[in-house]
PDB file of C-alpha atoms and ligand atoms in Angstrom:
ATOM      1  CA  MET A  24       0.000   0.000   0.000  1.00  0.00           C
ATOM      2  CA  LYS A  25       1.169   3.478  -0.867  1.00  0.00           C
ATOM      3  CA  LEU A  26      -0.318   6.719   0.405  1.00  0.00           C
ATOM      4  CA  ILE A  27      -1.306   9.407  -2.080  1.00  0.00           C
ATOM      5  CA  ASP A  28       0.066  12.576  -0.529  1.00  0.00           C
ATOM      6  CA  GLY A  29      -2.554  15.184  -1.395  1.00  0.00           C
ATOM      7  CA  LYS A  30      -0.741  17.902   0.512  1.00  0.00           C
ATOM      8  CA  ALA A  31       2.441  17.475  -1.523  1.00  0.00           C
ATOM      9  CA  ILE A  32       0.589  17.208  -4.846  1.00  0.00           C
ATOM     10  CA  ALA A  33      -1.527  20.283  -4.006  1.00  0.00           C
ATOM     11  CA  ALA A  34       1.666  22.198  -3.197  1.00  0.00           C
ATOM     12  CA  GLU A  35       3.046  21.258  -6.640  1.00  0.00           C
ATOM     13  CA  VAL A  36      -0.122  22.504  -8.351  1.00  0.00           C
ATOM     14  CA  ARG A  37      -0.067  25.738  -6.315  1.00  0.00           C
ATOM     15  CA  SER A  38       3.543  26.452  -7.220  1.00  0.00           C
ATOM     16  CA  GLU A  39       2.749  25.887 -10.917  1.00  0.00           C
ATOM     17  CA  VAL A  40      -0.119  28.376 -10.600  1.00  0.00           C
ATOM     18  CA  LYS A  41       2.206  30.846  -8.907  1.00  0.00           C
ATOM     19  CA  LEU A  42       4.563  30.778 -11.907  1.00  0.00           C
ATOM     20  CA  ARG A  43       1.660  31.247 -14.302  1.00  0.00           C
ATOM     21  CA  ALA A  44       0.257  34.119 -12.184  1.00  0.00           C
ATOM     22  CA  ALA A  45       3.620  35.907 -12.331  1.00  0.00           C
ATOM     23  CA  ALA A  46       3.783  35.443 -16.118  1.00  0.00           C
ATOM     24  CA  PHE A  47       0.193  36.713 -16.414  1.00  0.00           C
ATOM     25  CA  GLU A  48       1.049  39.811 -14.406  1.00  0.00           C
ATOM     26  CA  ALA A  49       4.132  40.460 -16.532  1.00  0.00           C
ATOM     27  CA  ALA A  50       2.057  40.181 -19.725  1.00  0.00           C
ATOM     28  CA  SER A  51      -1.056  42.080 -18.623  1.00  0.00           C
ATOM     29  CA  GLY A  52       0.131  44.463 -15.903  1.00  0.00           C
ATOM     30  CA  LYS A  53      -2.321  43.021 -13.376  1.00  0.00           C
ATOM     31  CA  LYS A  54      -2.778  39.996 -11.217  1.00  0.00           C
ATOM     32  CA  PRO A  55      -5.362  37.320 -11.956  1.00  0.00           C
ATOM     33  CA  GLY A  56      -8.392  38.055  -9.765  1.00  0.00           C
ATOM     34  CA  LEU A  57     -10.835  35.859  -7.863  1.00  0.00           C
ATOM     35  CA  ALA A  58     -13.969  37.230  -6.204  1.00  0.00           C
ATOM     36  CA  VAL A  59     -15.357  35.209  -3.323  1.00  0.00           C
ATOM     37  CA  VAL A  60     -18.875  35.903  -2.110  1.00  0.00           C
ATOM     38  CA  LEU A  61     -19.911  34.633   1.309  1.00  0.00           C
ATOM     39  CA  ILE A  62     -23.514  35.181   2.359  1.00  0.00           C
ATOM     40  CA  GLY A  63     -24.454  34.458   5.966  1.00  0.00           C
ATOM     41  CA  SER A  64     -22.424  33.212   8.888  1.00  0.00           C
ATOM     42  CA  ASP A  65     -22.009  29.461   8.455  1.00  0.00           C
ATOM     43  CA  PRO A  66     -18.823  28.744  10.473  1.00  0.00           C
ATOM     44  CA  ALA A  67     -17.506  26.006   8.137  1.00  0.00           C
ATOM     45  CA  SER A  68     -18.041  28.299   5.116  1.00  0.00           C
ATOM     46  CA  SER A  69     -16.085  31.086   6.841  1.00  0.00           C
ATOM     47  CA  VAL A  70     -13.138  28.722   7.335  1.00  0.00           C
ATOM     48  CA  TYR A  71     -13.279  27.544   3.701  1.00  0.00           C
ATOM     49  CA  VAL A  72     -13.404  31.142   2.463  1.00  0.00           C
ATOM     50  CA  ARG A  73     -10.463  32.169   4.633  1.00  0.00           C
ATOM     51  CA  ASN A  74      -8.425  29.223   3.288  1.00  0.00           C
ATOM     52  CA  LYS A  75      -9.256  30.174  -0.283  1.00  0.00           C
ATOM     53  CA  ILE A  76      -8.289  33.831   0.260  1.00  0.00           C
ATOM     54  CA  ASN A  77      -4.973  32.852   1.896  1.00  0.00           C
ATOM     55  CA  ALA A  78      -4.197  30.409  -0.912  1.00  0.00           C
ATOM     56  CA  CYS A  79      -4.855  33.148  -3.510  1.00  0.00           C
ATOM     57  CA  GLU A  80      -2.504  35.520  -1.735  1.00  0.00           C
ATOM     58  CA  GLU A  81       0.245  32.911  -1.636  1.00  0.00           C
ATOM     59  CA  ALA A  82      -0.152  32.111  -5.343  1.00  0.00           C
ATOM     60  CA  GLY A  83      -0.099  35.731  -6.515  1.00  0.00           C
ATOM     61  CA  ILE A  84      -3.828  35.877  -7.261  1.00  0.00           C
ATOM     62  CA  ARG A  85      -5.684  38.992  -6.151  1.00  0.00           C
ATOM     63  CA  SER A  86      -8.749  38.148  -4.116  1.00  0.00           C
ATOM     64  CA  PHE A  87     -11.872  40.240  -3.655  1.00  0.00           C
ATOM     65  CA  CYS A  88     -13.855  39.055  -0.678  1.00  0.00           C
ATOM     66  CA  TYR A  89     -17.492  40.055  -0.099  1.00  0.00           C
ATOM     67  CA  ARG A  90     -19.132  39.050   3.179  1.00  0.00           C
ATOM     68  CA  LEU A  91     -22.857  39.740   3.101  1.00  0.00           C
ATOM     69  CA  PRO A  92     -25.299  39.326   6.004  1.00  0.00           C
ATOM     70  CA  GLU A  93     -27.626  36.332   6.373  1.00  0.00           C
ATOM     71  CA  ASP A  94     -30.690  38.421   5.429  1.00  0.00           C
ATOM     72  CA  THR A  95     -29.224  39.748   2.161  1.00  0.00           C
ATOM     73  CA  ALA A  96     -32.005  40.273  -0.391  1.00  0.00           C
ATOM     74  CA  GLU A  97     -31.914  38.346  -3.648  1.00  0.00           C
ATOM     75  CA  GLU A  98     -31.681  41.554  -5.718  1.00  0.00           C
ATOM     76  CA  GLU A  99     -28.737  42.770  -3.670  1.00  0.00           C
ATOM     77  CA  ALA A 100     -26.816  39.497  -4.143  1.00  0.00           C
ATOM     78  CA  GLU A 101     -27.623  39.487  -7.861  1.00  0.00           C
ATOM     79  CA  GLU A 102     -26.535  43.090  -8.212  1.00  0.00           C
ATOM     80  CA  LEU A 103     -23.151  42.245  -6.657  1.00  0.00           C
ATOM     81  CA  ILE A 104     -22.644  39.270  -8.994  1.00  0.00           C
ATOM     82  CA  GLY A 105     -23.578  41.557 -11.892  1.00  0.00           C
ATOM     83  CA  ARG A 106     -20.877  44.053 -10.913  1.00  0.00           C
ATOM     84  CA  LEU A 107     -18.278  41.310 -10.524  1.00  0.00           C
ATOM     85  CA  ALA A 108     -19.325  39.854 -13.871  1.00  0.00           C
ATOM     86  CA  ALA A 109     -18.588  43.225 -15.507  1.00  0.00           C
ATOM     87  CA  SER A 110     -15.282  43.875 -13.717  1.00  0.00           C
ATOM     88  CA  ALA A 111     -12.131  43.473 -15.813  1.00  0.00           C
ATOM     89  CA  ASP A 112     -10.114  42.806 -12.644  1.00  0.00           C
ATOM     90  CA  VAL A 113     -12.188  39.766 -11.698  1.00  0.00           C
ATOM     91  CA  HIS A 114     -11.484  36.615 -13.724  1.00  0.00           C
ATOM     92  CA  GLY A 115     -13.255  34.142 -11.489  1.00  0.00           C
ATOM     93  CA  ILE A 116     -16.345  34.372  -9.269  1.00  0.00           C
ATOM     94  CA  LEU A 117     -17.102  31.933  -6.491  1.00  0.00           C
ATOM     95  CA  VAL A 118     -20.267  31.987  -4.417  1.00  0.00           C
ATOM     96  CA  GLN A 119     -19.657  29.948  -1.280  1.00  0.00           C
ATOM     97  CA  LEU A 120     -22.356  27.322  -0.703  1.00  0.00           C
ATOM     98  CA  PRO A 121     -24.619  26.618   1.074  1.00  0.00           C
ATOM     99  CA  LEU A 122     -26.635  29.816   0.717  1.00  0.00           C
ATOM    100  CA  PRO A 123     -29.153  30.992   3.340  1.00  0.00           C
ATOM    101  CA  ALA A 124     -32.480  29.235   2.773  1.00  0.00           C
ATOM    102  CA  HIS A 125     -34.292  32.261   1.256  1.00  0.00           C
ATOM    103  CA  LEU A 126     -31.824  32.542  -1.642  1.00  0.00           C
ATOM    104  CA  LYS A 127     -32.165  30.295  -4.667  1.00  0.00           C
ATOM    105  CA  GLU A 128     -28.841  28.685  -5.478  1.00  0.00           C
ATOM    106  CA  GLU A 129     -29.602  27.963  -9.139  1.00  0.00           C
ATOM    107  CA  LYS A 130     -30.879  31.474  -9.798  1.00  0.00           C
ATOM    108  CA  LEU A 131     -27.913  33.214  -8.198  1.00  0.00           C
ATOM    109  CA  LEU A 132     -25.270  30.942  -9.724  1.00  0.00           C
ATOM    110  CA  ALA A 133     -26.849  31.504 -13.136  1.00  0.00           C
ATOM    111  CA  LYS A 134     -25.783  35.168 -12.877  1.00  0.00           C
ATOM    112  CA  ILE A 135     -22.111  34.157 -13.006  1.00  0.00           C
ATOM    113  CA  PRO A 136     -20.855  34.323 -16.606  1.00  0.00           C
ATOM    114  CA  VAL A 137     -19.659  30.922 -17.864  1.00  0.00           C
ATOM    115  CA  SER A 138     -16.198  32.398 -18.487  1.00  0.00           C
ATOM    116  CA  LYS A 139     -15.896  33.297 -14.771  1.00  0.00           C
ATOM    117  CA  ASP A 140     -17.505  30.138 -13.377  1.00  0.00           C
ATOM    118  CA  VAL A 141     -14.383  28.771 -11.655  1.00  0.00           C
ATOM    119  CA  ASP A 142     -16.405  26.299  -9.568  1.00  0.00           C
ATOM    120  CA  GLY A 143     -17.746  24.686 -12.737  1.00  0.00           C
ATOM    121  CA  PHE A 144     -21.285  24.536 -11.350  1.00  0.00           C
ATOM    122  CA  SER A 145     -23.067  26.211 -14.278  1.00  0.00           C
ATOM    123  CA  ALA A 146     -25.355  24.215 -16.525  1.00  0.00           C
ATOM    124  CA  GLU A 147     -23.197  25.249 -19.481  1.00  0.00           C
ATOM    125  CA  ASN A 148     -19.971  23.953 -17.932  1.00  0.00           C
ATOM    126  CA  ILE A 149     -21.604  20.727 -16.747  1.00  0.00           C
ATOM    127  CA  GLY A 150     -23.081  20.286 -20.231  1.00  0.00           C
ATOM    128  CA  ARG A 151     -19.671  20.783 -21.827  1.00  0.00           C
ATOM    129  CA  LEU A 152     -18.153  18.258 -19.415  1.00  0.00           C
ATOM    130  CA  ALA A 153     -20.894  15.766 -20.275  1.00  0.00           C
ATOM    131  CA  ARG A 154     -20.126  16.257 -23.971  1.00  0.00           C
ATOM    132  CA  GLY A 155     -16.414  15.735 -23.340  1.00  0.00           C
ATOM    133  CA  GLU A 156     -15.631  19.327 -24.340  1.00  0.00           C
ATOM    134  CA  ARG A 157     -13.322  21.828 -22.680  1.00  0.00           C
ATOM    135  CA  ALA A 158     -14.989  23.046 -19.504  1.00  0.00           C
ATOM    136  CA  ALA A 159     -14.343  24.526 -16.094  1.00  0.00           C
ATOM    137  CA  VAL A 160     -14.915  21.541 -13.824  1.00  0.00           C
ATOM    138  CA  ALA A 161     -15.861  21.354 -10.145  1.00  0.00           C
ATOM    139  CA  CYS A 162     -12.676  21.595  -8.094  1.00  0.00           C
ATOM    140  CA  THR A 163     -12.977  18.497  -5.900  1.00  0.00           C
ATOM    141  CA  PRO A 164     -13.465  15.878  -8.648  1.00  0.00           C
ATOM    142  CA  LEU A 165     -10.908  17.714 -10.776  1.00  0.00           C
ATOM    143  CA  GLY A 166      -8.519  17.412  -7.837  1.00  0.00           C
ATOM    144  CA  VAL A 167      -9.139  13.660  -7.700  1.00  0.00           C
ATOM    145  CA  MET A 168      -8.200  13.354 -11.387  1.00  0.00           C
ATOM    146  CA  GLU A 169      -5.000  15.285 -10.721  1.00  0.00           C
ATOM    147  CA  LEU A 170      -4.158  12.981  -7.796  1.00  0.00           C
ATOM    148  CA  LEU A 171      -4.641   9.945 -10.047  1.00  0.00           C
ATOM    149  CA  LYS A 172      -2.583  11.467 -12.846  1.00  0.00           C
ATOM    150  CA  ARG A 173       0.322  12.464 -10.625  1.00  0.00           C
ATOM    151  CA  SER A 174       0.266   9.061  -8.925  1.00  0.00           C
ATOM    152  CA  GLY A 175       0.640   7.309 -12.293  1.00  0.00           C
ATOM    153  CA  VAL A 176      -2.919   5.909 -12.401  1.00  0.00           C
ATOM    154  CA  ASP A 177      -4.412   5.899 -15.905  1.00  0.00           C
ATOM    155  CA  PRO A 178      -8.181   5.264 -15.666  1.00  0.00           C
ATOM    156  CA  SER A 179      -8.382   4.042 -19.271  1.00  0.00           C
ATOM    157  CA  GLY A 180     -10.060   0.624 -19.436  1.00  0.00           C
ATOM    158  CA  LYS A 181     -10.317   0.386 -15.651  1.00  0.00           C
ATOM    159  CA  HIS A 182     -13.548  -0.120 -13.779  1.00  0.00           C
ATOM    160  CA  ALA A 183     -14.150   2.992 -11.674  1.00  0.00           C
ATOM    161  CA  VAL A 184     -16.907   2.930  -9.075  1.00  0.00           C
ATOM    162  CA  VAL A 185     -18.092   6.272  -7.705  1.00  0.00           C
ATOM    163  CA  ILE A 186     -20.225   6.223  -4.552  1.00  0.00           C
ATOM    164  CA  GLY A 187     -22.300   9.427  -4.445  1.00  0.00           C
ATOM    165  CA  ARG A 188     -24.181  11.306  -7.170  1.00  0.00           C
ATOM    166  CA  SER A 189     -24.194  14.934  -6.025  1.00  0.00           C
ATOM    167  CA  ASN A 190     -23.860  17.701  -8.604  1.00  0.00           C
ATOM    168  CA  ILE A 191     -20.658  18.969  -7.029  1.00  0.00           C
ATOM    169  CA  VAL A 192     -18.784  15.709  -6.494  1.00  0.00           C
ATOM    170  CA  GLY A 193     -20.294  12.392  -7.614  1.00  0.00           C
ATOM    171  CA  LYS A 194     -21.720  13.321 -11.024  1.00  0.00           C
ATOM    172  CA  PRO A 195     -18.778  15.399 -12.329  1.00  0.00           C
ATOM    173  CA  MET A 196     -16.441  12.725 -10.907  1.00  0.00           C
ATOM    174  CA  ALA A 197     -18.187  10.038 -12.932  1.00  0.00           C
ATOM    175  CA  LEU A 198     -18.080  12.186 -16.093  1.00  0.00           C
ATOM    176  CA  LEU A 199     -14.371  12.951 -15.687  1.00  0.00           C
ATOM    177  CA  LEU A 200     -13.559   9.256 -15.259  1.00  0.00           C
ATOM    178  CA  LEU A 201     -15.745   8.400 -18.260  1.00  0.00           C
ATOM    179  CA  ASN A 202     -13.975  11.065 -20.329  1.00  0.00           C
ATOM    180  CA  ALA A 203     -10.699   9.444 -19.250  1.00  0.00           C
ATOM    181  CA  ASP A 204     -11.956   6.153 -20.758  1.00  0.00           C
ATOM    182  CA  ALA A 205     -12.782   4.337 -17.534  1.00  0.00           C
ATOM    183  CA  THR A 206     -15.803   2.040 -17.343  1.00  0.00           C
ATOM    184  CA  VAL A 207     -17.831   3.873 -14.731  1.00  0.00           C
ATOM    185  CA  THR A 208     -20.478   2.712 -12.276  1.00  0.00           C
ATOM    186  CA  VAL A 209     -22.223   5.331 -10.137  1.00  0.00           C
ATOM    187  CA  CYS A 210     -23.683   4.131  -6.832  1.00  0.00           C
ATOM    188  CA  HIS A 211     -25.977   6.033  -4.490  1.00  0.00           C
ATOM    189  CA  SER A 212     -28.345   5.680  -1.565  1.00  0.00           C
ATOM    190  CA  ARG A 213     -30.784   3.500  -3.543  1.00  0.00           C
ATOM    191  CA  THR A 214     -28.138   1.184  -5.026  1.00  0.00           C
ATOM    192  CA  ARG A 215     -28.707  -2.503  -4.326  1.00  0.00           C
ATOM    193  CA  GLY A 216     -25.753  -4.796  -3.674  1.00  0.00           C
ATOM    194  CA  LEU A 217     -23.337  -1.910  -3.108  1.00  0.00           C
ATOM    195  CA  ALA A 218     -20.559  -4.016  -1.569  1.00  0.00           C
ATOM    196  CA  ALA A 219     -20.458  -6.442  -4.516  1.00  0.00           C
ATOM    197  CA  ILE A 220     -20.295  -3.558  -7.015  1.00  0.00           C
ATOM    198  CA  CYS A 221     -17.503  -1.860  -5.067  1.00  0.00           C
ATOM    199  CA  ARG A 222     -15.532  -5.110  -4.996  1.00  0.00           C
ATOM    200  CA  GLU A 223     -15.378  -4.921  -8.811  1.00  0.00           C
ATOM    201  CA  ALA A 224     -13.668  -1.534  -8.706  1.00  0.00           C
ATOM    202  CA  ASP A 225     -10.103  -0.965  -9.861  1.00  0.00           C
ATOM    203  CA  ILE A 226     -10.623   2.638  -8.766  1.00  0.00           C
ATOM    204  CA  LEU A 227     -13.066   3.261  -5.930  1.00  0.00           C
ATOM    205  CA  VAL A 228     -14.101   6.842  -5.147  1.00  0.00           C
ATOM    206  CA  SER A 229     -16.252   7.456  -2.091  1.00  0.00           C
ATOM    207  CA  ALA A 230     -18.161  10.748  -1.771  1.00  0.00           C
ATOM    208  CA  VAL A 231     -20.899   9.878   0.701  1.00  0.00           C
ATOM    209  CA  GLY A 232     -20.229  11.736   3.949  1.00  0.00           C
ATOM    210  CA  LYS A 233     -20.432   8.818   6.404  1.00  0.00           C
ATOM    211  CA  PRO A 234     -17.513   7.722   8.584  1.00  0.00           C
ATOM    212  CA  ALA A 235     -16.255   4.137   8.149  1.00  0.00           C
ATOM    213  CA  PHE A 236     -18.723   3.618   5.279  1.00  0.00           C
ATOM    214  CA  VAL A 237     -16.264   1.808   3.014  1.00  0.00           C
ATOM    215  CA  THR A 238     -15.039  -1.325   4.763  1.00  0.00           C
ATOM    216  CA  ALA A 239     -12.400  -3.880   3.763  1.00  0.00           C
ATOM    217  CA  ASP A 240     -14.987  -6.376   2.446  1.00  0.00           C
ATOM    218  CA  MET A 241     -16.015  -3.766  -0.189  1.00  0.00           C
ATOM    219  CA  VAL A 242     -12.531  -3.381  -1.631  1.00  0.00           C
ATOM    220  CA  LYS A 243     -10.715  -5.540  -4.190  1.00  0.00           C
ATOM    221  CA  GLU A 244      -7.107  -6.461  -3.470  1.00  0.00           C
ATOM    222  CA  GLY A 245      -4.881  -3.873  -5.213  1.00  0.00           C
ATOM    223  CA  ALA A 246      -7.626  -1.282  -5.814  1.00  0.00           C
ATOM    224  CA  VAL A 247      -6.944   2.462  -5.830  1.00  0.00           C
ATOM    225  CA  VAL A 248      -9.116   4.001  -3.103  1.00  0.00           C
ATOM    226  CA  ILE A 249      -9.960   7.704  -3.123  1.00  0.00           C
ATOM    227  CA  ASP A 250     -11.730   9.072  -0.078  1.00  0.00           C
ATOM    228  CA  VAL A 251     -13.557  12.353  -0.734  1.00  0.00           C
ATOM    229  CA  GLY A 252     -15.557  12.283   2.506  1.00  0.00           C
ATOM    230  CA  ILE A 253     -15.064  14.877   5.215  1.00  0.00           C
ATOM    231  CA  ASN A 254     -16.767  13.914   8.459  1.00  0.00           C
ATOM    232  CA  ARG A 255     -16.338  15.507  11.850  1.00  0.00           C
ATOM    233  CA  THR A 256     -16.431  12.939  14.643  1.00  0.00           C
ATOM    234  CA  GLU A 257     -15.366  13.542  18.238  1.00  0.00           C
ATOM    235  CA  GLY A 258     -13.423  16.626  17.260  1.00  0.00           C
ATOM    236  CA  LYS A 259     -11.546  14.699  14.568  1.00  0.00           C
ATOM    237  CA  ILE A 260     -11.860  14.850  10.797  1.00  0.00           C
ATOM    238  CA  VAL A 261     -12.242  11.467   9.136  1.00  0.00           C
ATOM    239  CA  GLY A 262     -13.195  10.336   5.647  1.00  0.00           C
ATOM    240  CA  ASP A 263     -15.685   7.710   4.423  1.00  0.00           C
ATOM    241  CA  VAL A 264     -13.156   4.904   4.361  1.00  0.00           C
ATOM    242  CA  ALA A 265     -12.336   2.680   7.348  1.00  0.00           C
ATOM    243  CA  PHE A 266      -8.709   3.470   6.686  1.00  0.00           C
ATOM    244  CA  GLY A 267      -7.094   0.982   9.090  1.00  0.00           C
ATOM    245  CA  GLU A 268      -8.704  -2.099   7.533  1.00  0.00           C
ATOM    246  CA  VAL A 269      -8.905  -0.865   3.901  1.00  0.00           C
ATOM    247  CA  ALA A 270      -5.361   0.470   3.495  1.00  0.00           C
ATOM    248  CA  PRO A 271      -3.630  -2.961   3.587  1.00  0.00           C
ATOM    249  CA  LYS A 272      -5.785  -4.125   0.622  1.00  0.00           C
ATOM    250  CA  ALA A 273      -5.358  -0.992  -1.505  1.00  0.00           C
ATOM    251  CA  SER A 274      -2.437  -0.397  -3.875  1.00  0.00           C
ATOM    252  CA  LEU A 275      -2.897   3.364  -3.428  1.00  0.00           C
ATOM    253  CA  ILE A 276      -5.108   5.239  -0.977  1.00  0.00           C
ATOM    254  CA  THR A 277      -5.764   8.856   0.019  1.00  0.00           C
ATOM    255  CA  PRO A 278      -5.688   9.727   3.726  1.00  0.00           C
ATOM    256  CA  VAL A 279      -8.160  12.109   5.390  1.00  0.00           C
ATOM    257  CA  PRO A 280      -7.040  14.734   6.143  1.00  0.00           C
ATOM    258  CA  GLY A 281      -4.230  15.328   3.661  1.00  0.00           C
ATOM    259  CA  GLY A 282      -5.696  13.577   0.618  1.00  0.00           C
ATOM    260  CA  VAL A 283      -8.419  15.067  -1.569  1.00  0.00           C
ATOM    261  CA  GLY A 284      -9.080  18.075   0.711  1.00  0.00           C
ATOM    262  CA  PRO A 285      -5.971  20.142  -0.139  1.00  0.00           C
ATOM    263  CA  MET A 286      -6.574  19.538  -3.860  1.00  0.00           C
ATOM    264  CA  THR A 287      -9.900  21.383  -3.881  1.00  0.00           C
ATOM    265  CA  VAL A 288      -8.332  24.773  -3.173  1.00  0.00           C
ATOM    266  CA  ALA A 289      -5.372  24.055  -5.484  1.00  0.00           C
ATOM    267  CA  MET A 290      -7.748  23.320  -8.367  1.00  0.00           C
ATOM    268  CA  LEU A 291      -9.744  26.474  -7.629  1.00  0.00           C
ATOM    269  CA  LEU A 292      -6.532  28.453  -8.098  1.00  0.00           C
ATOM    270  CA  ARG A 293      -5.824  26.583 -11.319  1.00  0.00           C
ATOM    271  CA  ASN A 294      -9.358  27.178 -12.638  1.00  0.00           C
ATOM    272  CA  THR A 295      -8.975  30.897 -11.823  1.00  0.00           C
ATOM    273  CA  MET A 296      -5.649  30.963 -13.634  1.00  0.00           C
ATOM    274  CA  ASP A 297      -7.182  29.256 -16.674  1.00  0.00           C
ATOM    275  CA  ALA A 298     -10.010  31.840 -16.680  1.00  0.00           C
ATOM    276  CA  ALA A 299      -7.524  34.724 -16.450  1.00  0.00           C
ATOM    277  CA  GLU A 300      -5.343  33.392 -19.266  1.00  0.00           C
ATOM    278  CA  ARG A 301      -8.362  33.109 -21.525  1.00  0.00           C
ATOM    279  CA  CYS A 302      -8.629  36.937 -21.209  1.00  0.00           C
ATOM    280  CA  LEU A 303      -5.075  37.605 -22.416  1.00  0.00           C
TER     281      LEU A 303
HETATM  282  P1  NAD B 411     -24.150  14.898  -0.689  1.00  0.00           P
HETATM  283  O1  NAD B 411     -24.769  14.694   0.650  1.00  0.00           O
HETATM  284  O2  NAD B 411     -24.726  15.900  -1.628  1.00  0.00           O
HETATM  285  O3  NAD B 411     -24.123  13.489  -1.452  1.00  0.00           O
HETATM  286  C1  NAD B 411     -23.890  12.291  -0.797  1.00  0.00           C
HETATM  287  C2  NAD B 411     -24.123  11.157  -1.761  1.00  0.00           C
HETATM  288  O4  NAD B 411     -23.950   9.935  -1.059  1.00  0.00           O
HETATM  289  C3  NAD B 411     -25.538  11.141  -2.342  1.00  0.00           C
HETATM  290  O5  NAD B 411     -25.477  11.164  -3.747  1.00  0.00           O
HETATM  291  C4  NAD B 411     -26.142   9.845  -1.829  1.00  0.00           C
HETATM  292  O6  NAD B 411     -26.923   9.177  -2.810  1.00  0.00           O
HETATM  293  C5  NAD B 411     -24.927   9.028  -1.462  1.00  0.00           C
HETATM  294  N1  NAD B 411     -25.248   8.114  -0.347  1.00  0.00           N
HETATM  295  C6  NAD B 411     -25.782   8.442   0.853  1.00  0.00           C
HETATM  296  N2  NAD B 411     -25.976   7.325   1.586  1.00  0.00           N
HETATM  297  C7  NAD B 411     -25.576   6.287   0.822  1.00  0.00           C
HETATM  298  C8  NAD B 411     -25.560   4.884   1.007  1.00  0.00           C
HETATM  299  N3  NAD B 411     -25.987   4.334   2.138  1.00  0.00           N
HETATM  300  N4  NAD B 411     -25.071   4.118  -0.001  1.00  0.00           N
HETATM  301  C9  NAD B 411     -24.626   4.661  -1.134  1.00  0.00           C
HETATM  302  N5  NAD B 411     -24.626   5.995  -1.380  1.00  0.00           N
HETATM  303  C10 NAD B 411     -25.093   6.789  -0.409  1.00  0.00           C
HETATM  304  O7  NAD B 411     -22.621  15.175  -0.399  1.00  0.00           O
HETATM  305  P2  NAD B 411     -21.473  15.802  -1.344  1.00  0.00           P
HETATM  306  O8  NAD B 411     -21.577  17.270  -1.357  1.00  0.00           O
HETATM  307  O9  NAD B 411     -21.383  15.052  -2.628  1.00  0.00           O
HETATM  308  O10 NAD B 411     -20.200  15.415  -0.446  1.00  0.00           O
HETATM  309  C11 NAD B 411     -19.885  14.060  -0.151  1.00  0.00           C
HETATM  310  C12 NAD B 411     -18.786  14.028   0.883  1.00  0.00           C
HETATM  311  O11 NAD B 411     -17.634  14.654   0.341  1.00  0.00           O
HETATM  312  C13 NAD B 411     -19.095  14.803   2.184  1.00  0.00           C
HETATM  313  O12 NAD B 411     -18.466  14.140   3.253  1.00  0.00           O
HETATM  314  C14 NAD B 411     -18.440  16.141   1.948  1.00  0.00           C
HETATM  315  O13 NAD B 411     -18.075  16.779   3.163  1.00  0.00           O
HETATM  316  C15 NAD B 411     -17.228  15.725   1.173  1.00  0.00           C
HETATM  317  N6  NAD B 411     -16.665  16.787   0.324  1.00  0.00           N
HETATM  318  C16 NAD B 411     -15.334  16.931   0.369  1.00  0.00           C
HETATM  319  C17 NAD B 411     -14.730  17.904  -0.400  1.00  0.00           C
HETATM  320  C18 NAD B 411     -13.240  18.051  -0.340  1.00  0.00           C
HETATM  321  O14 NAD B 411     -12.724  19.097  -0.604  1.00  0.00           O
HETATM  322  N7  NAD B 411     -12.522  16.975  -0.003  1.00  0.00           N
HETATM  323  C19 NAD B 411     -15.492  18.725  -1.221  1.00  0.00           C
HETATM  324  C20 NAD B 411     -16.867  18.510  -1.297  1.00  0.00           C
HETATM  325  C21 NAD B 411     -17.445  17.522  -0.515  1.00  0.00           C
END
């Protein structure tokens, strides 16, 4: 068994972005810019936003952070997105989810121009991904692909099983693996015979959000196991995979923390850089 070191791979990606950001600034006279919009006071969201802002700073990306109160009106939020959409200094726009209940996620996200959709959540970008065209892709599944690539895992011809079908992880994950020529099975809460399907996987990706969900009996000897889950238990962060019993069976496995997590922010920086370079 070998660990996939997400921290080290994310650091590589961030330093590549830093070089590109410096070249962008030399060519255009300004830094690439990312606007982050946080509405409400969800504590986890505040931490994520702070991490993203710090990572931008370190990579030479200018960040514009907007913290709006919980009771922000829809028109006000839309007006802000409209201004950011028109700004030549802003190359990427990220609206931190989840939104307060009175705001409609789909409606607000639809105000972000496709060219600035660095989270890859727009219908247009998801449609392009589904068609196998160039697209901005959701950062977490994109990060998983980068982990596989930099660990020498080529999905082509392999059976990849994705557990989870959310729009931000499971579905784009399955499409990325399909586009990389894997044979893909997507499992979810209504799947029957989950363990037997998982045992067929050469690459098993879990994005469920339940601690110790993936157990050793669900994993084929030599499989690559990617744990996307982030679960807080007894003050500790754990993934979906019962790491202690699964790791000895896996050829490669991501730890939690230090696996997929650090890649999400690294890929956000890379998506922002891609968006900025398209403006050159
Ligand atoms: P979600 O709740 O939207 O989706 C969970 C998925 O798990 C659903 O599609 C559901 O069908 C499936 N599921 C639930 N119970 C199941 C069962 N018993 N059997 C099979 N499938 C089952 O969650 P999400 O937003 O996709 O996130 C999934 C996990 O990944 C969470 O732990 C989240 O915190 C984590 N996450 C991590 C990162 C990161 O940066 N590493 C980013 C996003 C999400």
